[in-house]
Short mmCIF file of C-alpha atoms in Angstrom, two decimals:
data_model
loop_
_atom_site.label_atom_id
_atom_site.label_comp_id
_atom_site.label_asym_id
_atom_site.label_seq_id
_atom_site.Cartn_x
_atom_site.Cartn_y
_atom_site.Cartn_z
CA MET A 1 307.77 -70.46 -31.72
CA ASP A 2 311.16 -72.66 -31.47
CA ILE A 3 312.98 -72.36 -35.35
CA ASN A 4 315.15 -75.23 -34.62
CA ARG A 5 311.46 -77.58 -34.90
CA VAL A 6 310.55 -76.17 -38.32
CA LEU A 7 313.88 -75.63 -39.79
CA ASP A 8 316.04 -78.22 -40.25
CA LYS A 9 319.67 -77.20 -40.44
CA LYS A 10 321.20 -78.88 -42.65
CA ASN A 11 318.04 -78.99 -45.31
CA TYR A 12 318.37 -75.26 -44.37
CA GLN A 13 322.06 -74.92 -45.35
CA LYS A 14 321.00 -77.43 -48.44
CA TYR A 15 318.87 -74.60 -50.00
CA VAL A 16 321.18 -71.56 -49.22
CA LYS A 17 323.59 -73.34 -51.66
CA LYS A 18 321.27 -74.10 -54.21
CA ASN A 19 319.78 -71.20 -54.31
CA MET A 20 322.23 -68.15 -53.14
CA PRO A 21 322.81 -65.83 -55.76
CA LYS A 22 325.68 -66.98 -57.94
CA SER A 23 329.23 -65.28 -59.29
CA LYS A 24 328.45 -64.59 -63.12
CA PHE A 25 331.39 -67.21 -63.99
CA LEU A 26 331.73 -66.48 -68.06
CA LYS A 27 331.55 -62.76 -67.52
CA GLU A 28 334.19 -62.17 -64.50
CA CYS A 29 336.31 -64.91 -66.70
CA ALA A 30 336.23 -63.01 -69.50
CA MET A 31 336.84 -59.24 -67.55
CA ALA A 32 339.39 -60.95 -65.84
CA PHE A 33 341.18 -62.60 -68.50
CA LEU A 34 340.99 -59.06 -70.92
CA VAL A 35 342.29 -56.89 -67.80
CA GLY A 36 345.30 -59.24 -66.65
CA GLY A 37 345.84 -59.45 -70.62
CA LEU A 38 346.07 -55.99 -71.46
CA ILE A 39 348.13 -55.77 -67.82
CA CYS A 40 350.61 -58.41 -69.28
CA THR A 41 350.63 -56.65 -72.53
CA LEU A 42 352.07 -53.38 -71.21
CA GLY A 43 354.71 -55.65 -69.12
CA GLU A 44 355.58 -57.04 -73.04
CA ALA A 45 355.35 -52.99 -74.17
CA LEU A 46 358.06 -52.32 -70.84
CA ASP A 47 360.02 -55.21 -72.48
CA ASP A 48 360.28 -54.04 -75.57
CA PHE A 49 361.07 -50.47 -74.68
CA ALA A 50 363.40 -51.11 -72.00
CA GLU A 51 365.06 -53.64 -74.66
CA TYR A 52 365.40 -51.58 -77.79
CA THR A 53 365.34 -47.84 -76.63
CA LEU A 54 366.88 -47.97 -73.52
CA PHE A 55 369.39 -51.05 -74.72
CA LEU A 56 369.20 -52.79 -71.47
CA ASP A 57 370.63 -56.37 -70.54
CA GLU A 58 368.21 -59.25 -69.40
CA ALA A 59 368.76 -58.86 -65.80
CA GLY A 60 367.66 -54.72 -66.16
CA ILE A 61 364.43 -55.58 -68.52
CA GLY A 62 363.52 -58.06 -65.71
CA THR A 63 363.89 -55.13 -63.11
CA PHE A 64 362.76 -52.44 -65.12
CA ARG A 65 359.17 -54.39 -66.45
CA SER A 66 358.98 -55.20 -62.42
CA ALA A 67 359.91 -51.48 -61.20
CA VAL A 68 357.28 -49.88 -63.65
CA LEU A 69 354.28 -51.76 -63.08
CA ILE A 70 354.47 -51.90 -59.79
CA PHE A 71 354.24 -48.47 -59.43
CA LEU A 72 351.69 -47.99 -61.66
CA GLY A 73 350.20 -50.59 -59.55
CA ALA A 74 350.78 -48.52 -56.41
CA PHE A 75 350.22 -45.42 -57.55
CA PHE A 76 346.41 -46.38 -58.47
CA THR A 77 346.06 -47.33 -55.47
CA GLY A 78 346.93 -44.34 -54.28
CA ILE A 79 345.12 -42.21 -56.65
CA GLY A 80 342.08 -44.74 -55.66
CA ILE A 81 341.19 -46.49 -58.71
CA TYR A 82 342.78 -49.86 -58.77
CA ASP A 83 339.87 -51.15 -55.93
CA VAL A 84 337.60 -50.10 -58.74
CA LEU A 85 339.24 -52.13 -61.23
CA GLY A 86 339.74 -54.61 -58.83
CA ARG A 87 335.80 -54.80 -58.70
CA TYR A 88 335.30 -55.77 -62.65
CA ALA A 89 338.49 -57.48 -63.35
CA GLY A 90 338.46 -60.12 -60.16
CA ALA A 91 341.90 -62.05 -60.81
CA GLY A 92 343.10 -60.25 -63.64
CA SER A 93 344.02 -57.51 -61.55
CA ILE A 94 345.06 -59.24 -58.62
CA VAL A 95 347.13 -62.05 -60.01
CA PRO A 96 349.27 -59.43 -62.09
CA ILE A 97 352.77 -57.95 -60.00
CA THR A 98 350.50 -54.92 -59.86
CA GLY A 99 348.10 -56.80 -57.67
CA PHE A 100 350.91 -57.51 -55.34
CA ALA A 101 351.81 -53.51 -55.38
CA ASN A 102 347.51 -53.48 -54.31
CA SER A 103 347.85 -55.76 -51.75
CA ILE A 104 351.20 -53.57 -49.58
CA VAL A 105 349.95 -50.49 -50.49
CA SER A 106 346.03 -50.37 -50.00
CA PRO A 107 347.26 -51.52 -46.13
CA ALA A 108 349.99 -48.95 -45.69
CA LEU A 109 347.41 -45.91 -46.84
CA GLU A 110 344.50 -47.60 -44.42
CA TYR A 111 346.91 -48.08 -40.97
CA LYS A 112 348.62 -44.81 -41.16
CA TRP A 113 346.11 -43.23 -38.58
CA GLU A 114 347.37 -45.70 -35.93
CA GLY A 115 350.90 -44.55 -36.75
CA TYR A 116 354.10 -45.83 -38.41
CA ILE A 117 354.95 -48.56 -36.50
CA LEU A 118 352.14 -50.24 -34.66
CA GLY A 119 349.78 -49.09 -37.59
CA VAL A 120 352.19 -49.51 -40.87
CA GLY A 121 355.23 -51.08 -39.71
CA ALA A 122 352.78 -54.46 -38.10
CA LYS A 123 349.68 -54.14 -40.75
CA LEU A 124 352.01 -53.65 -43.91
CA PHE A 125 351.96 -56.89 -45.21
CA THR A 126 348.64 -58.09 -43.77
CA ILE A 127 347.56 -59.23 -47.59
CA ALA A 128 350.59 -59.96 -48.73
CA GLY A 129 352.21 -61.68 -46.47
CA PRO A 130 350.60 -65.02 -46.21
CA VAL A 131 352.37 -64.87 -50.17
CA LEU A 132 355.44 -63.97 -49.20
CA VAL A 133 355.87 -66.62 -46.34
CA TYR A 134 354.21 -69.61 -48.13
CA GLY A 135 356.55 -68.50 -51.64
CA ILE A 136 359.66 -68.25 -50.09
CA SER A 137 359.10 -71.63 -48.12
CA ALA A 138 358.38 -73.14 -51.33
CA SER A 139 361.54 -71.64 -53.42
CA VAL A 140 363.69 -73.02 -50.33
CA ILE A 141 362.35 -76.40 -50.74
CA ALA A 142 362.06 -76.21 -54.24
CA GLY A 143 366.22 -75.09 -54.16
CA ILE A 144 366.81 -77.97 -51.17
CA VAL A 145 365.28 -80.63 -54.27
CA TYR A 146 367.20 -79.06 -57.13
CA TYR A 147 370.62 -79.28 -54.71
CA ILE A 148 369.40 -83.36 -54.56
CA ILE A 149 369.16 -83.71 -57.67
CA GLY A 150 372.70 -82.04 -58.89
CA VAL A 151 374.64 -84.39 -56.16
CA LEU A 152 372.67 -87.34 -57.56
CA MET B 1 304.41 -50.96 -15.54
CA GLY B 2 304.57 -53.43 -17.94
CA THR B 3 303.09 -56.91 -18.09
CA ARG B 4 304.90 -60.21 -19.55
CA VAL B 5 302.61 -61.82 -22.65
CA GLY B 6 304.27 -64.22 -23.42
CA GLN B 7 307.87 -66.67 -23.71
CA LYS B 8 309.78 -63.61 -25.45
CA THR B 9 307.36 -60.75 -25.46
CA VAL B 10 306.23 -57.82 -22.98
CA ARG B 11 303.60 -55.07 -23.75
CA PHE B 12 304.47 -51.60 -22.41
CA ASP B 13 300.86 -50.50 -20.50
CA LYS B 14 302.09 -46.82 -20.24
CA MET B 15 303.57 -46.97 -23.95
CA PRO B 16 306.38 -44.64 -23.98
CA ILE B 17 306.14 -42.38 -26.81
CA ILE B 18 309.05 -41.78 -29.32
CA LEU B 19 308.78 -38.10 -28.95
CA SER B 20 311.42 -37.56 -31.63
CA THR B 21 314.55 -38.85 -33.95
CA ALA B 22 317.18 -37.77 -35.73
CA ALA B 23 319.56 -39.68 -39.00
CA VAL B 24 322.30 -38.71 -40.42
CA ALA B 25 323.44 -40.31 -43.32
CA GLY B 26 326.74 -40.38 -46.00
CA ASN B 27 327.40 -39.75 -49.44
CA ALA B 28 325.86 -43.63 -50.89
CA GLU B 29 322.61 -43.30 -48.60
CA LYS B 30 322.48 -39.56 -49.46
CA THR B 31 322.03 -40.38 -53.39
CA GLY B 32 319.73 -43.40 -52.73
CA PRO B 33 316.12 -43.06 -52.96
CA TYR B 34 315.64 -42.78 -49.11
CA GLY B 35 318.38 -39.86 -48.96
CA SER B 36 315.83 -36.45 -48.37
CA THR B 37 314.65 -38.40 -45.32
CA PHE B 38 317.81 -38.15 -43.06
CA ASP B 39 318.29 -34.71 -41.58
CA ILE B 40 321.92 -34.65 -42.03
CA VAL B 41 323.89 -35.88 -44.77
CA PHE B 42 327.40 -35.13 -45.84
CA ASP B 43 329.58 -36.04 -49.07
CA ASP B 44 333.27 -37.15 -47.51
CA ASP B 45 333.33 -40.20 -45.81
CA LEU B 46 336.29 -38.96 -43.24
CA TRP B 47 333.45 -35.27 -42.68
CA GLY B 48 336.28 -33.35 -41.48
CA GLU B 49 337.74 -35.72 -39.57
CA LYS B 50 341.01 -36.75 -39.06
CA THR B 51 339.95 -40.84 -39.02
CA TYR B 52 336.62 -42.73 -39.79
CA GLU B 53 336.39 -43.29 -36.70
CA LEU B 54 335.94 -39.95 -35.73
CA ALA B 55 333.71 -39.53 -38.37
CA GLU B 56 330.98 -41.98 -37.02
CA ARG B 57 331.70 -40.59 -33.80
CA LYS B 58 330.77 -37.71 -35.09
CA MET B 59 327.33 -39.25 -36.59
CA LEU B 60 326.21 -40.31 -33.58
CA ILE B 61 326.49 -37.11 -31.49
CA LYS B 62 324.77 -35.08 -34.27
CA ALA B 63 322.15 -37.89 -34.43
CA ILE B 64 321.43 -37.56 -30.45
CA GLU B 65 322.01 -33.73 -30.23
CA THR B 66 319.74 -33.33 -33.35
CA ALA B 67 316.81 -35.64 -32.23
CA MET B 68 317.35 -33.81 -28.56
CA ALA B 69 317.13 -30.36 -29.93
CA LYS B 70 313.86 -31.36 -32.04
CA ALA B 71 312.12 -32.41 -28.56
CA GLY B 72 313.47 -29.40 -27.27
CA LEU B 73 315.96 -31.03 -24.78
CA LYS B 74 319.08 -30.86 -22.96
CA PRO B 75 321.81 -33.90 -22.21
CA ASP B 76 320.65 -32.97 -18.45
CA ASP B 77 317.19 -34.15 -19.30
CA ILE B 78 318.28 -37.28 -20.86
CA SER B 79 317.96 -39.57 -17.90
CA TYR B 80 320.07 -42.63 -19.81
CA LEU B 81 321.62 -43.30 -23.15
CA LEU B 82 321.65 -46.63 -24.44
CA GLY B 83 323.69 -47.19 -27.58
CA GLY B 84 326.25 -49.43 -29.48
CA ASP B 85 327.84 -50.08 -32.63
CA LEU B 86 330.07 -52.31 -34.14
CA LEU B 87 333.54 -51.37 -33.57
CA ASN B 88 335.86 -53.10 -31.02
CA GLN B 89 334.77 -52.14 -27.42
CA ILE B 90 331.67 -50.01 -29.10
CA ILE B 91 334.16 -46.91 -28.99
CA SER B 92 331.70 -44.55 -30.80
CA ALA B 93 328.62 -44.78 -28.11
CA GLY B 94 331.22 -44.77 -25.33
CA PHE B 95 333.16 -41.92 -26.67
CA ALA B 96 329.29 -39.98 -27.69
CA ALA B 97 328.97 -40.98 -24.42
CA ARG B 98 331.73 -38.92 -23.03
CA GLN B 99 330.85 -36.00 -24.49
CA LEU B 100 327.09 -35.73 -24.10
CA GLY B 101 327.27 -36.52 -20.07
CA ILE B 102 324.30 -38.63 -20.27
CA PRO B 103 324.26 -42.05 -18.19
CA PHE B 104 324.91 -44.87 -20.47
CA PHE B 105 324.34 -48.28 -20.92
CA GLY B 106 327.14 -49.61 -24.19
CA LEU B 107 324.90 -51.80 -25.92
CA TYR B 108 326.16 -54.24 -28.53
CA GLY B 109 323.63 -56.43 -30.78
CA ALA B 110 325.78 -55.79 -33.76
CA CYS B 111 323.30 -54.44 -36.25
CA SER B 112 320.23 -55.17 -33.81
CA THR B 113 321.39 -52.17 -31.78
CA MET B 114 318.55 -50.16 -32.76
CA ALA B 115 316.01 -52.27 -31.94
CA GLU B 116 317.51 -53.77 -28.50
CA SER B 117 318.20 -49.73 -27.22
CA LEU B 118 314.35 -49.23 -27.91
CA MET B 119 313.39 -52.26 -26.35
CA LEU B 120 315.88 -51.64 -23.54
CA GLY B 121 315.02 -47.69 -23.06
CA ALA B 122 311.24 -48.56 -23.33
CA MET B 123 311.24 -50.90 -20.12
CA ILE B 124 313.46 -48.46 -18.44
CA VAL B 125 310.37 -45.58 -19.33
CA ASP B 126 307.50 -47.91 -18.70
CA GLY B 127 309.22 -49.03 -15.33
CA GLY B 128 309.14 -45.63 -14.51
CA PHE B 129 313.05 -45.11 -14.03
CA ALA B 130 313.35 -42.35 -16.51
CA LYS B 131 311.47 -39.33 -17.91
CA TYR B 132 313.37 -39.30 -21.38
CA ALA B 133 315.69 -41.87 -22.46
CA ALA B 134 317.78 -41.89 -25.71
CA CYS B 135 318.35 -44.80 -27.94
CA ALA B 136 321.21 -44.32 -30.42
CA THR B 137 323.45 -46.17 -32.93
CA SER B 138 325.30 -45.74 -36.12
CA SER B 139 327.81 -47.67 -38.28
CA HIS B 140 330.01 -46.22 -40.74
CA PHE B 141 331.53 -48.29 -43.88
CA ALA B 142 334.90 -47.71 -43.70
CA THR B 143 335.46 -47.99 -40.21
CA ALA B 144 333.63 -51.94 -40.53
CA GLU B 145 335.62 -53.06 -44.11
CA ARG B 146 338.77 -51.81 -41.84
CA GLN B 147 337.34 -53.87 -38.81
CA PHE B 148 336.16 -56.88 -40.52
CA ARG B 149 337.41 -56.98 -43.70
CA ASN B 150 340.13 -56.06 -46.51
CA PRO B 151 341.94 -52.67 -46.71
CA LEU B 152 339.81 -50.04 -48.70
CA GLU B 153 341.81 -49.68 -51.20
CA LEU B 154 342.76 -53.66 -51.52
CA GLY B 155 341.16 -54.86 -55.27
CA THR B 156 339.60 -57.24 -54.57
CA PRO B 157 335.55 -58.34 -56.45
CA LYS B 158 332.62 -58.59 -53.45
CA THR B 159 330.80 -62.15 -53.63
CA PRO B 160 326.96 -61.83 -55.07
CA THR B 161 325.30 -62.07 -51.49
CA SER B 162 327.83 -59.61 -49.92
CA GLN B 163 325.96 -56.40 -48.14
CA ASN B 164 327.35 -53.15 -47.95
CA THR B 165 328.07 -51.62 -45.01
CA VAL B 166 325.91 -48.51 -44.38
CA THR B 167 327.15 -45.18 -42.83
CA ALA B 168 324.63 -43.57 -41.32
CA SER B 169 323.16 -43.15 -37.83
CA GLY B 170 319.62 -43.07 -35.80
CA ALA B 171 318.74 -41.67 -32.72
CA ALA B 172 315.40 -41.64 -30.83
CA ILE B 173 313.93 -40.23 -27.76
CA LEU B 174 311.83 -42.17 -25.41
CA SER B 175 309.02 -39.80 -23.73
CA SER B 176 307.29 -41.63 -20.33
CA THR B 177 304.47 -38.82 -21.28
CA GLY B 178 303.22 -37.97 -25.05
CA ASP B 179 299.68 -37.80 -26.35
CA SER B 180 298.07 -40.16 -28.65
CA THR B 181 300.01 -37.74 -31.83
CA TYR B 182 303.30 -39.51 -31.29
CA PRO B 183 304.32 -43.22 -32.12
CA ALA B 184 304.44 -45.42 -28.82
CA VAL B 185 306.22 -48.26 -28.57
CA THR B 186 304.00 -51.00 -28.00
CA TYR B 187 305.17 -54.38 -27.40
CA ALA B 188 308.91 -55.89 -27.26
CA THR B 189 309.92 -59.32 -28.62
CA THR B 190 313.53 -60.43 -27.38
CA GLY B 191 314.95 -62.34 -29.82
CA ARG B 192 317.44 -65.79 -28.86
CA VAL B 193 320.27 -66.52 -30.70
CA ILE B 194 319.98 -68.35 -33.41
CA ASP B 195 322.33 -70.45 -35.28
CA MET B 196 321.59 -72.72 -38.01
CA GLY B 197 325.81 -73.55 -39.08
CA ILE B 198 325.80 -70.67 -41.88
CA ASN B 199 329.55 -69.86 -42.05
CA ASP B 200 329.75 -67.80 -44.96
CA VAL B 201 330.55 -64.38 -43.51
CA ASN B 202 329.84 -62.72 -47.09
CA ASN B 203 326.22 -64.25 -46.64
CA MET B 204 324.70 -62.37 -44.09
CA GLY B 205 321.43 -62.44 -45.05
CA ALA B 206 320.91 -66.57 -44.82
CA ALA B 207 322.33 -66.42 -41.34
CA MET B 208 319.72 -63.61 -40.08
CA ALA B 209 316.32 -64.86 -41.71
CA PRO B 210 315.99 -67.40 -39.10
CA ALA B 211 316.12 -65.42 -36.16
CA ALA B 212 314.06 -62.46 -38.08
CA ALA B 213 311.05 -65.54 -39.35
CA GLU B 214 311.54 -66.76 -35.24
CA THR B 215 311.28 -62.94 -33.41
CA ILE B 216 308.24 -61.96 -36.37
CA ILE B 217 306.44 -65.23 -35.64
CA SER B 218 306.71 -65.35 -31.81
CA HIS B 219 305.39 -61.97 -31.59
CA LEU B 220 302.51 -62.39 -33.66
CA GLU B 221 301.84 -65.81 -31.69
CA GLU B 222 302.52 -64.46 -28.32
CA THR B 223 300.17 -61.39 -29.44
CA GLY B 224 297.71 -62.88 -31.12
CA ARG B 225 297.96 -60.11 -33.88
CA LYS B 226 298.21 -61.19 -37.29
CA ALA B 227 300.37 -60.15 -39.51
CA GLY B 228 298.53 -58.33 -41.53
CA PHE B 229 297.96 -56.44 -38.30
CA TYR B 230 301.02 -54.55 -39.40
CA ASP B 231 300.83 -51.57 -42.42
CA HIS B 232 304.41 -53.04 -42.55
CA ILE B 233 306.49 -55.57 -41.00
CA VAL B 234 310.26 -54.11 -41.04
CA THR B 235 313.50 -56.13 -40.82
CA GLY B 236 317.10 -54.34 -40.47
CA ASP B 237 319.45 -55.77 -43.02
CA LEU B 238 318.32 -59.21 -44.16
CA GLY B 239 318.91 -58.09 -47.77
CA THR B 240 317.29 -59.54 -50.64
CA PHE B 241 318.85 -62.67 -50.64
CA GLY B 242 317.57 -62.88 -46.80
CA SER B 243 314.51 -61.51 -47.13
CA GLU B 244 313.30 -64.37 -49.58
CA LEU B 245 314.76 -66.83 -46.83
CA MET B 246 313.00 -65.02 -44.28
CA LEU B 247 309.71 -64.71 -46.27
CA ARG B 248 309.82 -68.63 -47.16
CA ILE B 249 310.42 -69.41 -43.35
CA ALA B 250 307.51 -67.42 -42.69
CA SER B 251 305.53 -68.96 -45.34
CA ASP B 252 306.35 -72.78 -44.17
CA ALA B 253 305.57 -72.13 -41.04
CA GLY B 254 301.95 -70.75 -42.18
CA TYR B 255 302.58 -67.02 -41.91
CA ASP B 256 302.51 -65.10 -45.17
CA MET B 257 303.99 -61.68 -45.20
CA THR B 258 304.83 -61.26 -48.58
CA ALA B 259 302.38 -58.30 -49.10
CA ASN B 260 303.71 -55.97 -45.88
CA HIS B 261 306.85 -56.83 -45.34
CA LEU B 262 309.68 -54.12 -46.17
CA ASP B 263 313.63 -54.26 -45.48
CA CYS B 264 315.54 -51.36 -44.15
CA GLY B 265 318.85 -53.27 -45.92
CA VAL B 266 316.75 -53.65 -49.44
CA LEU B 267 315.64 -50.26 -49.55
CA ILE B 268 318.53 -48.21 -48.42
CA TYR B 269 320.55 -48.48 -52.23
CA GLN B 270 317.31 -49.68 -53.76
CA GLY B 271 318.71 -49.60 -57.63
CA ASN B 272 322.64 -49.08 -56.80
CA GLU B 273 323.82 -52.72 -58.09
CA LEU B 274 327.01 -52.16 -56.91
CA MET B 275 325.63 -52.97 -53.40
CA HIS B 276 324.58 -56.44 -54.14
CA CYS B 277 322.22 -57.67 -51.39
CA GLY B 278 321.93 -54.35 -50.25
CA GLY B 279 323.03 -52.62 -47.05
CA SER B 280 323.48 -53.75 -43.57
CA GLY B 281 324.90 -52.12 -40.37
CA CYS B 282 323.50 -50.96 -37.22
CA GLY B 283 323.07 -47.53 -39.35
CA CYS B 284 321.23 -49.33 -41.80
CA SER B 285 317.90 -50.08 -39.89
CA ALA B 286 318.66 -47.05 -37.25
CA SER B 287 318.49 -44.26 -39.63
CA MET B 288 315.90 -45.65 -41.70
CA LEU B 289 313.15 -45.90 -39.14
CA CYS B 290 314.52 -42.70 -37.50
CA GLY B 291 314.18 -41.31 -41.23
CA HIS B 292 311.72 -42.52 -43.36
CA PHE B 293 309.45 -44.78 -40.85
CA ILE B 294 308.67 -42.41 -38.16
CA ASN B 295 308.48 -39.59 -39.91
CA SER B 296 305.82 -41.44 -42.72
CA MET B 297 304.20 -41.98 -39.06
CA ASN B 298 304.00 -38.55 -37.79
CA GLN B 299 302.64 -37.53 -41.12
CA GLY B 300 299.70 -40.09 -40.66
CA THR B 301 301.12 -42.51 -43.88
CA ILE B 302 301.52 -45.55 -42.15
CA LYS B 303 299.86 -46.18 -38.39
CA ARG B 304 301.51 -49.32 -36.94
CA ILE B 305 304.82 -50.86 -37.80
CA LEU B 306 306.82 -53.81 -36.24
CA PHE B 307 310.45 -52.76 -36.00
CA VAL B 308 312.65 -56.25 -36.46
CA ALA B 309 316.29 -55.24 -36.51
CA THR B 310 318.66 -58.28 -37.23
CA GLY B 311 322.22 -58.83 -36.06
CA VAL B 312 325.09 -61.38 -35.95
CA LEU B 313 327.03 -61.96 -33.16
CA HIS B 314 330.09 -63.42 -35.04
CA SER B 315 333.88 -61.62 -34.89
CA PRO B 316 336.96 -62.23 -37.42
CA THR B 317 338.56 -64.43 -34.93
CA SER B 318 335.75 -66.68 -34.54
CA ALA B 319 334.89 -66.83 -38.27
CA LEU B 320 338.77 -67.68 -38.93
CA GLN B 321 338.65 -70.31 -36.49
CA GLY B 322 335.76 -72.17 -38.11
CA GLU B 323 333.14 -71.26 -35.81
CA SER B 324 329.60 -70.37 -37.85
CA ILE B 325 327.37 -67.26 -37.42
CA PRO B 326 324.94 -67.00 -34.94
CA ALA B 327 322.23 -64.61 -35.28
CA ILE B 328 319.29 -62.50 -33.74
CA ALA B 329 316.78 -60.42 -33.89
CA HIS B 330 314.63 -58.07 -31.92
CA ALA B 331 310.93 -56.85 -32.45
CA VAL B 332 309.45 -53.91 -31.36
CA SER B 333 305.98 -53.01 -32.43
CA LEU B 334 305.36 -48.73 -32.86
CA GLU B 335 301.37 -47.36 -33.23
CA MET B 336 299.94 -44.79 -33.78
CA GLY B 337 297.11 -43.35 -31.09
CA CYS B 338 298.13 -45.26 -28.34
CA GLY B 339 300.73 -42.56 -25.98
CA SER B 340 299.26 -41.95 -22.40
#
């Protein structure tokens, strides 16, 4: 028996695409909105705390908020909770800065067995690397555009 | 000696028997519906070792040792160890063979390795080259994740077609002599590599279904058997969606297997929604065969199965370079009342 005689590639791919189990779009969006919103609300609360209790200036508030959220993202990754959250929240926990912390800490935990230089050192940015490369590149381009607009 | 009966199928005339089997499994498998069928289970993914790779190797060694112990054999009695796993350079199998000291054939058939090893082992034993041969394979969720996917603690959701790599190992000892109270390997159908152009690495069931269908239908055509001849046609890890596709392809070709088809990937985590389409990995079909199915044959509740382990032969590199996923399926026919 030759499967290629009874099954057409294109038709099969079409059939698979049409019939495969799909993501529950609405439910997942709602979860992402809820969890992402909660993380951002926590950020707002940290801002207020920094402003009204710690009396920090504007730059200080931003630094305080980011530092605490990154710490929390790293901490909950370390104790094995962040990946469980991510399973349900999707983009809601990936997009905020806590997700960025998760993307750095998870390879750090994972590759420690391969050593601190060629394991952790080399693999630390496997997930976050592309974001950094294109984020920084985009900021440089934006800077050049601003400069040119300023000169003109 | 064996006889070739078709393009892909051979018959074993001396009918090597499966003298003993053993299955080792981790926590998620232990708490599943077949948890009680495994010989050894453990809770922690590291199983007291320093790395997950070491834990996987330990599983494989324990499975082989337990199967040997059940048959009353020592490593020196076994002429060949045939085995493989999912890790680069099949390190679990190679390092296990280093410890056991049995002459070793390393195999890579991805998740089809259990059937591949049984088939080749049966050829060796049937050909008179060994009295005993050991066939074994393993997979570990954590080692597979870190090699094929993302770090374990990365918080990204899985897609609905994804499958969970099973943490388990299975080993079987083949023997040239034994009576009809043991399951015998009667036929083997070697699969071709089939690629239908599926390139979603999170939808391996769809990549493997056509390969499974071709191997099963070829087996039935070449042996002249009907699908109903077998109590069960047991596929390895097509998962829920892959099983649907395979049954559909087979029924379009005129073969109805809905009544007796089972899939190890569907069974092993049945009822656990977090596993999406089910289990996968070499250890999935290996532990289900070496645990539940062989036990059931030995107890007499089932008499004949066609064991069809399915595997995908891509790598993370080929996937990143945009290549589609080639798949393979190997079938071995296991029957009671045939041993010599």
